[in-house]
Short mmCIF file of C-alpha atoms in Angstrom, two decimals:
data_model
loop_
_atom_site.label_atom_id
_atom_site.label_comp_id
_atom_site.label_asym_id
_atom_site.label_seq_id
_atom_site.Cartn_x
_atom_site.Cartn_y
_atom_site.Cartn_z
CA MET A 224 61.58 43.43 168.30
CA ASP A 225 64.58 41.12 168.34
CA GLY A 226 65.68 41.85 164.81
CA PHE A 227 65.13 44.23 161.94
CA PHE A 228 61.44 44.70 161.34
CA SER A 229 59.62 47.94 162.10
CA TYR A 230 56.59 47.98 164.37
CA ARG A 231 53.51 50.03 165.19
CA VAL A 232 52.98 51.56 168.60
CA GLY A 233 49.44 51.54 169.91
CA ALA A 234 47.28 51.02 172.95
CA TRP A 235 44.09 49.34 174.00
CA ALA A 236 41.43 52.01 173.84
CA CYS A 237 39.19 50.92 176.71
CA PRO A 238 40.81 51.25 180.15
CA ARG A 239 38.81 50.52 183.27
CA PRO A 240 37.46 53.45 185.31
CA GLY A 241 40.29 55.23 187.08
CA GLU A 242 42.98 53.95 184.71
CA ASP A 243 44.97 56.34 182.52
CA LYS A 244 45.30 54.82 179.06
CA ASP A 245 48.16 57.18 178.17
CA THR A 246 50.33 55.80 180.96
CA ILE A 247 49.34 52.13 181.27
CA LEU A 248 48.36 51.13 177.74
CA SER A 249 51.54 51.09 175.72
CA SER A 250 53.93 48.81 173.92
CA THR A 251 56.35 48.88 176.85
CA SER A 252 56.30 45.86 179.14
CA PHE A 253 56.46 46.01 182.92
CA TRP A 254 59.91 44.39 182.72
CA GLN A 255 61.22 46.98 180.25
CA ALA A 256 59.92 49.87 182.37
CA ASP A 257 61.40 48.29 185.50
CA PHE A 258 64.79 47.98 183.81
CA ARG A 259 64.77 51.54 182.45
CA ALA A 260 63.91 52.86 185.89
CA SER A 261 67.16 51.33 187.19
CA ASP A 262 69.48 54.21 186.33
CA SER A 263 72.57 52.29 187.37
CA LEU A 264 71.77 49.46 184.94
CA TYR A 265 70.20 51.07 181.88
CA ALA A 266 72.58 51.96 179.07
CA THR A 267 72.20 52.34 175.32
CA ARG A 268 74.54 51.14 172.57
CA GLU A 269 75.49 53.16 169.53
CA PRO A 270 74.17 52.27 166.05
CA LEU A 271 76.45 50.69 163.47
CA TRP A 272 78.45 53.41 161.72
CA GLY A 273 80.67 53.01 158.67
CA ALA A 274 82.21 49.78 157.43
CA GLN A 275 82.92 47.14 160.08
CA GLU A 276 84.11 43.52 160.03
CA THR A 277 83.68 40.50 162.29
CA ASP A 278 83.92 36.73 162.26
CA ILE A 279 80.23 36.13 162.98
CA ALA A 280 77.39 38.59 162.48
CA ILE A 281 74.18 38.12 164.44
CA VAL A 282 70.85 39.78 163.65
CA GLY A 283 68.63 40.22 166.70
CA ALA A 284 69.52 41.07 170.31
CA GLY A 285 66.92 39.08 172.17
CA ILE A 286 67.76 36.11 174.37
CA THR A 287 69.04 34.09 171.40
CA GLY A 288 71.25 36.75 169.88
CA THR A 289 72.77 37.87 173.16
CA ALA A 290 73.43 34.27 174.25
CA ALA A 291 74.97 33.35 170.88
CA ALA A 292 77.27 36.38 171.11
CA LEU A 293 78.27 35.27 174.61
CA TRP A 294 78.98 31.66 173.60
CA LEU A 295 81.00 32.75 170.57
CA ALA A 296 82.96 35.48 172.36
CA ARG A 297 83.96 33.09 175.13
CA ALA A 298 85.16 30.68 172.45
CA GLY A 299 87.47 33.39 171.10
CA ILE A 300 85.30 34.18 168.07
CA SER A 301 84.64 37.79 167.09
CA ALA A 302 80.88 38.44 167.17
CA ARG A 303 78.86 41.59 166.45
CA VAL A 304 75.11 41.92 166.90
CA LEU A 305 72.74 44.16 164.94
CA GLU A 306 69.48 45.11 166.66
CA ALA A 307 66.77 47.31 165.11
CA ARG A 308 65.57 48.65 168.45
CA SER A 309 67.22 47.85 171.75
CA ILE A 310 68.29 44.72 173.60
CA ALA A 311 65.27 42.66 174.78
CA ALA A 312 62.87 44.98 172.94
CA ALA A 313 60.58 42.22 171.63
CA ALA A 314 59.37 38.86 172.97
CA SER A 315 62.50 38.42 175.09
CA GLY A 316 61.42 41.45 177.09
CA ARG A 317 57.67 41.01 176.83
CA ASN A 318 57.03 37.46 178.11
CA GLY A 319 55.81 36.32 181.50
CA GLY A 320 59.26 35.51 182.88
CA PHE A 321 58.59 31.76 183.23
CA ILE A 322 61.35 29.14 182.98
CA ALA A 323 59.42 25.90 182.47
CA ASP A 324 61.17 22.73 181.34
CA GLY A 325 59.97 21.08 178.13
CA THR A 326 57.84 22.45 175.32
CA THR A 327 54.35 23.95 175.54
CA ARG A 328 52.94 20.46 174.95
CA LEU A 329 52.19 18.23 177.89
CA TYR A 330 54.80 15.50 178.21
CA ALA A 331 52.13 12.86 177.53
CA HIS A 332 51.17 14.63 174.30
CA ALA A 333 54.81 15.06 173.28
CA ILE A 334 55.33 11.33 173.60
CA THR A 335 52.16 10.65 171.60
CA ASN A 336 53.34 12.93 168.78
CA SER A 337 56.91 11.59 168.61
CA GLU A 338 58.98 8.68 169.82
CA ARG A 339 59.43 8.61 173.58
CA GLU A 340 63.20 8.82 173.27
CA ALA A 341 62.89 12.00 171.20
CA ALA A 342 60.52 13.53 173.76
CA ARG A 343 62.92 12.54 176.53
CA ARG A 344 65.85 14.14 174.69
CA VAL A 345 63.96 17.38 174.11
CA TRP A 346 63.02 17.57 177.80
CA ALA A 347 66.61 16.88 178.81
CA PHE A 348 67.78 19.62 176.42
CA SER A 349 65.57 22.16 178.18
CA VAL A 350 66.74 20.93 181.60
CA ALA A 351 70.32 21.62 180.49
CA ASN A 352 69.17 25.05 179.28
CA HIS A 353 68.00 25.82 182.82
CA THR A 354 71.40 24.77 184.18
CA TYR A 355 73.06 27.30 181.87
CA ILE A 356 70.62 29.99 183.02
CA GLU A 357 71.47 29.34 186.67
CA ALA A 358 75.19 29.58 185.94
CA PHE A 359 74.83 32.89 184.08
CA VAL A 360 72.54 34.28 186.79
CA GLN A 361 75.13 33.41 189.40
CA GLU A 362 77.85 35.19 187.40
CA LEU A 363 75.69 38.28 187.07
CA GLU A 364 74.70 38.33 190.73
CA GLU A 365 78.37 38.12 191.68
CA GLN A 366 78.82 41.33 189.67
CA GLY A 367 75.92 42.98 191.48
CA TRP A 368 73.52 42.57 188.54
CA ARG A 369 70.08 41.43 189.69
CA CYS A 370 67.93 39.06 187.62
CA ASP A 371 65.16 38.44 190.19
CA TYR A 372 65.60 34.70 189.63
CA ARG A 373 63.65 32.35 191.89
CA ARG A 374 63.50 28.59 191.56
CA ASN A 375 60.37 27.71 193.48
CA GLY A 376 58.70 25.38 190.99
CA SER A 377 55.42 25.89 189.15
CA TYR A 378 51.91 24.49 188.91
CA LYS A 379 50.49 23.07 185.69
CA LEU A 380 46.73 23.11 186.23
CA ALA A 381 43.64 21.73 184.53
CA ALA A 382 41.05 24.27 183.41
CA SER A 383 38.61 21.40 182.74
CA ALA A 384 38.00 17.87 183.94
CA GLU A 385 39.06 16.61 180.49
CA GLU A 386 42.43 18.30 180.74
CA LEU A 387 43.25 16.79 184.11
CA GLY A 388 43.81 13.23 182.81
CA PRO A 389 46.65 14.08 180.38
CA ILE A 390 48.28 16.29 183.03
CA LEU A 391 48.31 13.45 185.56
CA GLU A 392 49.56 11.04 182.90
CA SER A 393 52.36 13.48 182.14
CA ALA A 394 53.38 13.41 185.80
CA ARG A 395 53.55 9.60 185.72
CA LEU A 396 55.66 9.59 182.56
CA LEU A 397 57.98 12.32 183.81
CA ASN A 398 58.58 10.40 187.03
CA GLU A 399 59.33 7.25 185.03
CA ASP A 400 61.90 9.15 183.00
CA GLY A 401 63.61 10.59 186.05
CA TRP A 402 62.07 14.07 186.44
CA ALA A 403 60.10 15.21 189.46
CA ALA A 404 56.38 15.92 189.14
CA GLN A 405 53.93 15.84 192.03
CA VAL A 406 50.16 15.46 191.77
CA VAL A 407 48.20 18.33 193.33
CA GLN A 408 44.55 17.74 194.22
CA ARG A 409 41.96 20.48 193.81
CA ASP A 410 41.63 21.01 197.54
CA GLU A 411 45.42 21.44 197.77
CA LEU A 412 45.48 24.38 195.37
CA PRO A 413 45.83 27.95 196.64
CA PRO A 414 42.32 28.87 197.87
CA ARG A 415 41.61 31.49 195.18
CA LEU A 416 42.29 28.93 192.42
CA ARG A 417 40.03 26.13 193.65
CA LYS A 418 36.84 27.55 192.16
CA THR A 419 38.21 27.60 188.59
CA TYR A 420 40.80 24.82 188.36
CA PHE A 421 40.50 21.07 188.84
CA GLY A 422 43.93 20.24 190.24
CA GLY A 423 47.12 19.42 188.40
CA ILE A 424 50.79 18.85 189.06
CA TYR A 425 53.66 20.68 190.73
CA LEU A 426 56.97 20.78 188.85
CA PRO A 427 59.65 21.68 191.42
CA ALA A 428 62.45 22.29 188.88
CA ASN A 429 60.78 25.30 187.24
CA ALA A 430 61.58 28.94 187.98
CA GLU A 431 60.83 32.58 187.24
CA ILE A 432 62.99 35.55 186.25
CA GLN A 433 62.93 39.24 185.27
CA PRO A 434 63.52 38.63 181.54
CA VAL A 435 64.83 42.06 180.54
CA LEU A 436 67.35 42.16 183.35
CA PHE A 437 68.51 38.67 182.43
CA VAL A 438 68.87 39.30 178.68
CA THR A 439 70.61 42.64 179.16
CA GLY A 440 72.81 40.85 181.67
CA LEU A 441 73.74 38.29 179.00
CA ALA A 442 74.72 41.17 176.72
CA ARG A 443 76.86 42.56 179.53
CA LEU A 444 78.69 39.23 179.89
CA ALA A 445 79.10 38.99 176.11
CA GLU A 446 80.59 42.49 175.93
CA GLN A 447 82.99 41.63 178.72
CA ALA A 448 84.14 38.71 176.55
CA GLY A 449 84.62 40.96 173.52
CA ALA A 450 81.28 40.94 171.66
CA VAL A 451 79.90 44.19 170.23
CA PHE A 452 76.22 45.23 170.08
CA TYR A 453 74.73 47.85 167.80
CA GLU A 454 71.26 49.17 168.67
CA GLU A 455 68.93 51.13 166.38
CA SER A 456 70.57 49.30 163.46
CA SER A 457 67.91 47.88 161.18
CA VAL A 458 69.20 45.52 158.51
CA THR A 459 68.06 46.71 155.09
CA ASN A 460 69.98 44.24 152.91
CA ILE A 461 71.89 40.98 153.22
CA ALA A 462 74.34 39.92 150.51
CA LEU A 463 75.44 36.28 150.72
CA GLU A 464 78.67 35.50 148.90
CA ASP A 465 80.92 32.48 148.60
CA ASP A 466 83.45 33.88 151.06
CA GLY A 467 81.15 35.62 153.50
CA VAL A 468 78.18 37.90 154.01
CA THR A 469 77.63 41.66 154.04
CA LEU A 470 74.82 43.29 156.00
CA THR A 471 73.70 46.83 155.27
CA THR A 472 72.06 49.23 157.73
CA PRO A 473 71.05 52.86 157.22
CA GLN A 474 74.39 54.09 158.60
CA GLY A 475 76.87 51.36 157.71
CA THR A 476 77.85 47.86 156.65
CA LEU A 477 79.01 44.79 158.52
CA ARG A 478 81.12 42.18 156.77
CA ALA A 479 81.30 38.70 158.33
CA GLN A 480 82.41 35.19 157.51
CA LYS A 481 79.08 33.75 158.69
CA LEU A 482 75.67 34.97 159.77
CA ILE A 483 73.22 33.91 162.48
CA LEU A 484 69.63 35.10 162.13
CA ALA A 485 68.18 35.28 165.65
CA THR A 486 64.99 37.24 164.98
CA ASN A 487 62.51 34.55 166.13
CA ALA A 488 59.02 35.64 164.96
CA TRP A 489 60.63 37.84 162.32
CA LEU A 490 62.65 34.99 160.80
CA PRO A 491 60.20 34.66 157.87
CA GLU A 492 60.61 38.38 157.11
CA VAL A 493 64.37 38.58 157.38
CA GLY A 494 64.57 35.20 155.65
CA LYS A 495 63.23 36.83 152.49
CA MET A 496 66.48 38.83 152.31
CA VAL A 497 68.44 35.60 151.83
CA GLY A 498 65.91 33.80 149.64
CA ALA A 499 64.39 31.68 152.40
CA ASP A 500 60.80 32.69 151.71
CA TRP A 501 59.71 29.18 152.71
CA LEU A 502 60.24 30.05 156.39
CA ALA A 503 56.82 31.71 156.30
CA ARG A 504 55.33 28.22 156.00
CA CYS A 505 57.21 27.02 159.10
CA ILE A 506 56.90 29.89 161.57
CA THR A 507 53.70 31.66 162.60
CA PRO A 508 54.06 35.05 164.34
CA THR A 509 51.72 34.92 167.33
CA ARG A 510 50.80 37.67 169.75
CA GLY A 511 50.98 37.10 173.48
CA GLN A 512 49.29 39.60 175.79
CA VAL A 513 50.12 40.30 179.42
CA ILE A 514 49.03 42.58 182.26
CA ALA A 515 50.60 43.61 185.56
CA THR A 516 48.46 44.67 188.52
CA GLU A 517 49.24 47.06 191.28
CA PRO A 518 51.00 45.47 194.29
CA ILE A 519 48.59 43.71 196.65
CA ASP A 520 49.09 42.71 200.27
CA GLU A 521 47.69 39.18 200.06
CA HIS A 522 50.11 36.37 199.21
CA ILE A 523 47.98 34.44 196.71
CA LEU A 524 50.40 32.22 194.80
CA PRO A 525 53.37 30.21 196.09
CA CYS A 526 54.78 29.79 192.57
CA PRO A 527 54.04 30.52 188.89
CA CYS A 528 51.05 28.73 187.32
CA SER A 529 49.85 27.76 183.87
CA ALA A 530 46.63 26.13 182.68
CA GLU A 531 44.58 25.21 179.61
CA GLU A 532 47.60 23.67 177.86
CA GLY A 533 49.66 26.81 178.45
CA TYR A 534 47.11 29.26 177.07
CA GLN A 535 46.76 30.77 180.55
CA TYR A 536 49.64 31.72 182.84
CA TRP A 537 50.17 33.89 185.88
CA ARG A 538 52.58 34.57 188.73
CA GLN A 539 52.93 36.86 191.74
CA LEU A 540 56.02 38.99 192.25
CA PRO A 541 57.65 39.55 195.67
CA ASP A 542 56.08 43.04 195.85
CA GLY A 543 52.65 41.42 195.56
CA ARG A 544 51.69 42.45 192.01
CA LEU A 545 50.24 39.82 189.69
CA ILE A 546 51.54 39.11 186.18
CA VAL A 547 48.82 37.50 184.04
CA GLY A 548 49.07 36.50 180.39
CA GLY A 549 47.64 34.36 177.63
CA TRP A 550 44.05 33.63 176.59
CA ARG A 551 45.01 34.13 172.90
CA ASN A 552 43.01 31.00 171.96
CA TYR A 553 39.84 33.00 172.57
CA SER A 554 40.57 35.19 169.53
CA PRO A 555 42.72 33.26 167.01
CA ASP A 556 41.78 35.58 164.15
CA THR A 557 43.46 38.52 165.86
CA GLU A 558 46.31 36.80 167.72
CA PHE A 559 47.88 34.61 165.03
CA HIS A 560 49.72 35.80 161.91
CA THR A 561 50.36 39.27 163.31
CA PHE A 562 53.38 41.47 164.08
CA ASP A 563 51.27 44.05 165.94
CA GLU A 564 52.48 44.59 169.52
CA THR A 565 49.36 46.53 170.49
CA PRO A 566 47.23 45.04 173.30
CA TYR A 567 43.82 44.02 171.96
CA GLU A 568 40.64 44.65 173.95
CA GLY A 569 39.17 41.25 173.07
CA ILE A 570 41.98 39.48 174.95
CA GLN A 571 42.57 42.10 177.61
CA ARG A 572 39.06 41.65 178.97
CA TYR A 573 39.83 37.97 179.68
CA LEU A 574 43.02 38.92 181.55
CA ASP A 575 41.04 41.45 183.59
CA ALA A 576 38.33 38.89 184.28
CA PHE A 577 40.87 36.42 185.63
CA VAL A 578 42.01 38.95 188.24
CA HIS A 579 38.66 40.50 189.06
CA GLU A 580 36.40 37.44 188.80
CA SER A 581 38.36 34.17 188.86
CA LEU A 582 40.62 35.35 191.69
CA ASP A 583 37.78 37.45 193.13
CA LEU A 584 39.88 40.61 193.41
CA PRO A 585 37.44 43.15 191.91
CA HIS A 586 39.15 46.25 193.28
CA VAL A 587 42.71 45.47 192.17
CA LYS A 588 43.88 47.91 189.50
CA ILE A 589 45.69 46.94 186.33
CA GLU A 590 48.80 49.11 186.04
CA THR A 591 50.44 47.91 182.83
CA ARG A 592 49.25 46.23 179.64
CA TRP A 593 51.51 45.02 176.86
CA ALA A 594 51.93 42.49 174.06
CA GLY A 595 54.78 40.70 172.32
CA ILE A 596 55.15 38.55 169.24
CA MET A 597 56.18 34.90 169.61
CA ALA A 598 57.21 32.41 166.91
CA PHE A 599 55.19 29.19 166.70
CA THR A 600 56.11 26.06 164.75
CA ALA A 601 53.92 23.10 163.80
CA ASP A 602 55.72 20.67 166.11
CA ASN A 603 56.42 23.16 168.95
CA LEU A 604 60.17 22.79 168.43
CA PRO A 605 62.62 25.50 167.36
CA LEU A 606 64.60 25.65 164.12
CA VAL A 607 68.32 25.59 164.78
CA GLY A 608 71.08 25.22 162.22
CA GLN A 609 72.26 26.03 158.72
CA LEU A 610 69.76 27.20 156.15
CA PRO A 611 69.59 24.52 153.43
CA GLY A 612 71.83 25.40 150.50
CA MET A 613 73.48 28.34 152.28
CA ASN A 614 76.94 27.58 153.63
CA ASN A 615 77.35 30.78 155.62
CA CYS A 616 73.83 31.48 156.96
CA TYR A 617 72.30 29.93 160.10
CA ILE A 618 69.05 30.49 161.97
CA CYS A 619 67.92 29.97 165.55
CA GLY A 620 64.35 30.57 166.70
CA GLY A 621 60.75 29.39 166.65
CA TYR A 622 60.36 28.55 170.35
CA THR A 623 56.53 28.41 170.43
CA GLY A 624 56.28 30.44 173.61
CA HIS A 625 59.09 28.65 175.46
CA GLY A 626 62.09 30.78 174.56
CA ASN A 627 63.28 30.95 178.16
CA ALA A 628 63.26 27.13 178.26
CA PHE A 629 65.31 26.62 175.10
CA ALA A 630 67.08 29.72 173.77
CA ILE A 631 70.29 29.67 175.82
CA HIS A 632 71.03 26.06 174.90
CA CYS A 633 69.90 26.56 171.29
CA ALA A 634 72.19 29.57 171.00
CA GLY A 635 75.06 27.43 172.22
CA LEU A 636 74.11 24.74 169.71
CA VAL A 637 74.01 27.11 166.72
CA SER A 638 77.30 28.64 167.87
CA GLU A 639 78.93 25.22 167.79
CA LEU A 640 77.54 24.57 164.31
CA VAL A 641 78.83 27.93 163.08
CA MET A 642 82.27 27.00 164.40
CA GLY A 643 82.18 23.77 162.38
CA LYS A 644 81.51 21.44 165.29
CA THR A 645 78.99 18.60 165.32
CA ASN A 646 76.34 18.02 167.94
CA ARG A 647 73.84 15.17 168.03
CA ASP A 648 71.13 17.45 169.42
CA ALA A 649 71.07 19.36 166.14
CA GLU A 650 68.91 16.61 164.65
CA LEU A 651 66.13 17.48 167.12
CA PHE A 652 65.75 20.96 165.65
CA GLU A 653 66.81 20.39 162.02
CA VAL A 654 65.98 23.46 159.96
CA GLY A 655 64.77 21.71 156.82
CA ARG A 656 62.34 19.32 158.48
CA PHE A 657 59.28 21.18 157.13
CA LEU A 658 60.49 21.42 153.53
#
């Protein structure tokens, strides 16, 4: 979890024949296991001990918290981050590794639900986010730190004939507004997708990444700039005062001038500590489930794919294994309003069926199953800025499944606001818009 809240470890109880539930069914993602297996990269940070001070305290060491620490440290601001578990322990290390411009809504739907200029600005904001990602990836690669970043575009596909129209309309609107989108006919899809999907569009600007390597890399850059991270440091109390804030953990205290809450799905829970109980009405914790197969020899997919308005997504790694996630809309009662990171059989069977039936790969084994908790908002846009009525407390989160598309830029935005700067983009993600 990127934040303070405790969690329950569990596993799906019904593995397929030949699968060992004790080794593949856990709350550890493929990305986290891959990172920990890299002995030269994996390192732990000490918990917070004693009484410490800093300019800005940050709660949560996911993509938002690590990026905010990096932005602030490079601006000469002292920043210290409290994390209940480890860096990239929650959604930042449990997602599919997609970097897809825009929100989860189709561009045509985004324009329908807001003014076109607002939709255009939000898309441009995420495009800038991707530019920042590329720059940080380049820095890390120059230091010998791999992020497995590949910018080879992505498909957005229609799972029904009805869905195809809005997807094609989105391509037309994106092209009008200056962003590339190419129509892909059904017979142009990769052969194993043609039976299930009706065509769609290709978005050449999109990319994929190993999310744990990237987020831990951000922490590395932040530490090089002077930021400090404390792992295994759950926040048990937050005291807001006129001249600052004091955070308490089991082993110590951290005194700061200002506070950034970067706990994403856990913002409603940590918000209670500062009297912002109303955040529970704005942010819905939502479980996303993912599987990773064994490596396969066949090159099935040229790029990452998503379908059914983002409820389905999959990609193939260079070693041949498939990463498949989503299908939460098939069990809303279990997947929404939950903090449980345990894979659920009712969703896992759909992920299996995609591999074994839709792709017609019945003998491919599933090696890893995991889940993570996302933060959904009513308008699919994050909350970024100062909590109303609290001069020294800011929040940043609520990405509705598109944290990789927004978090780096949002972290930079909240860092500017904390430093007393103004930024016109702040109005796009105004914190009090649901009050």
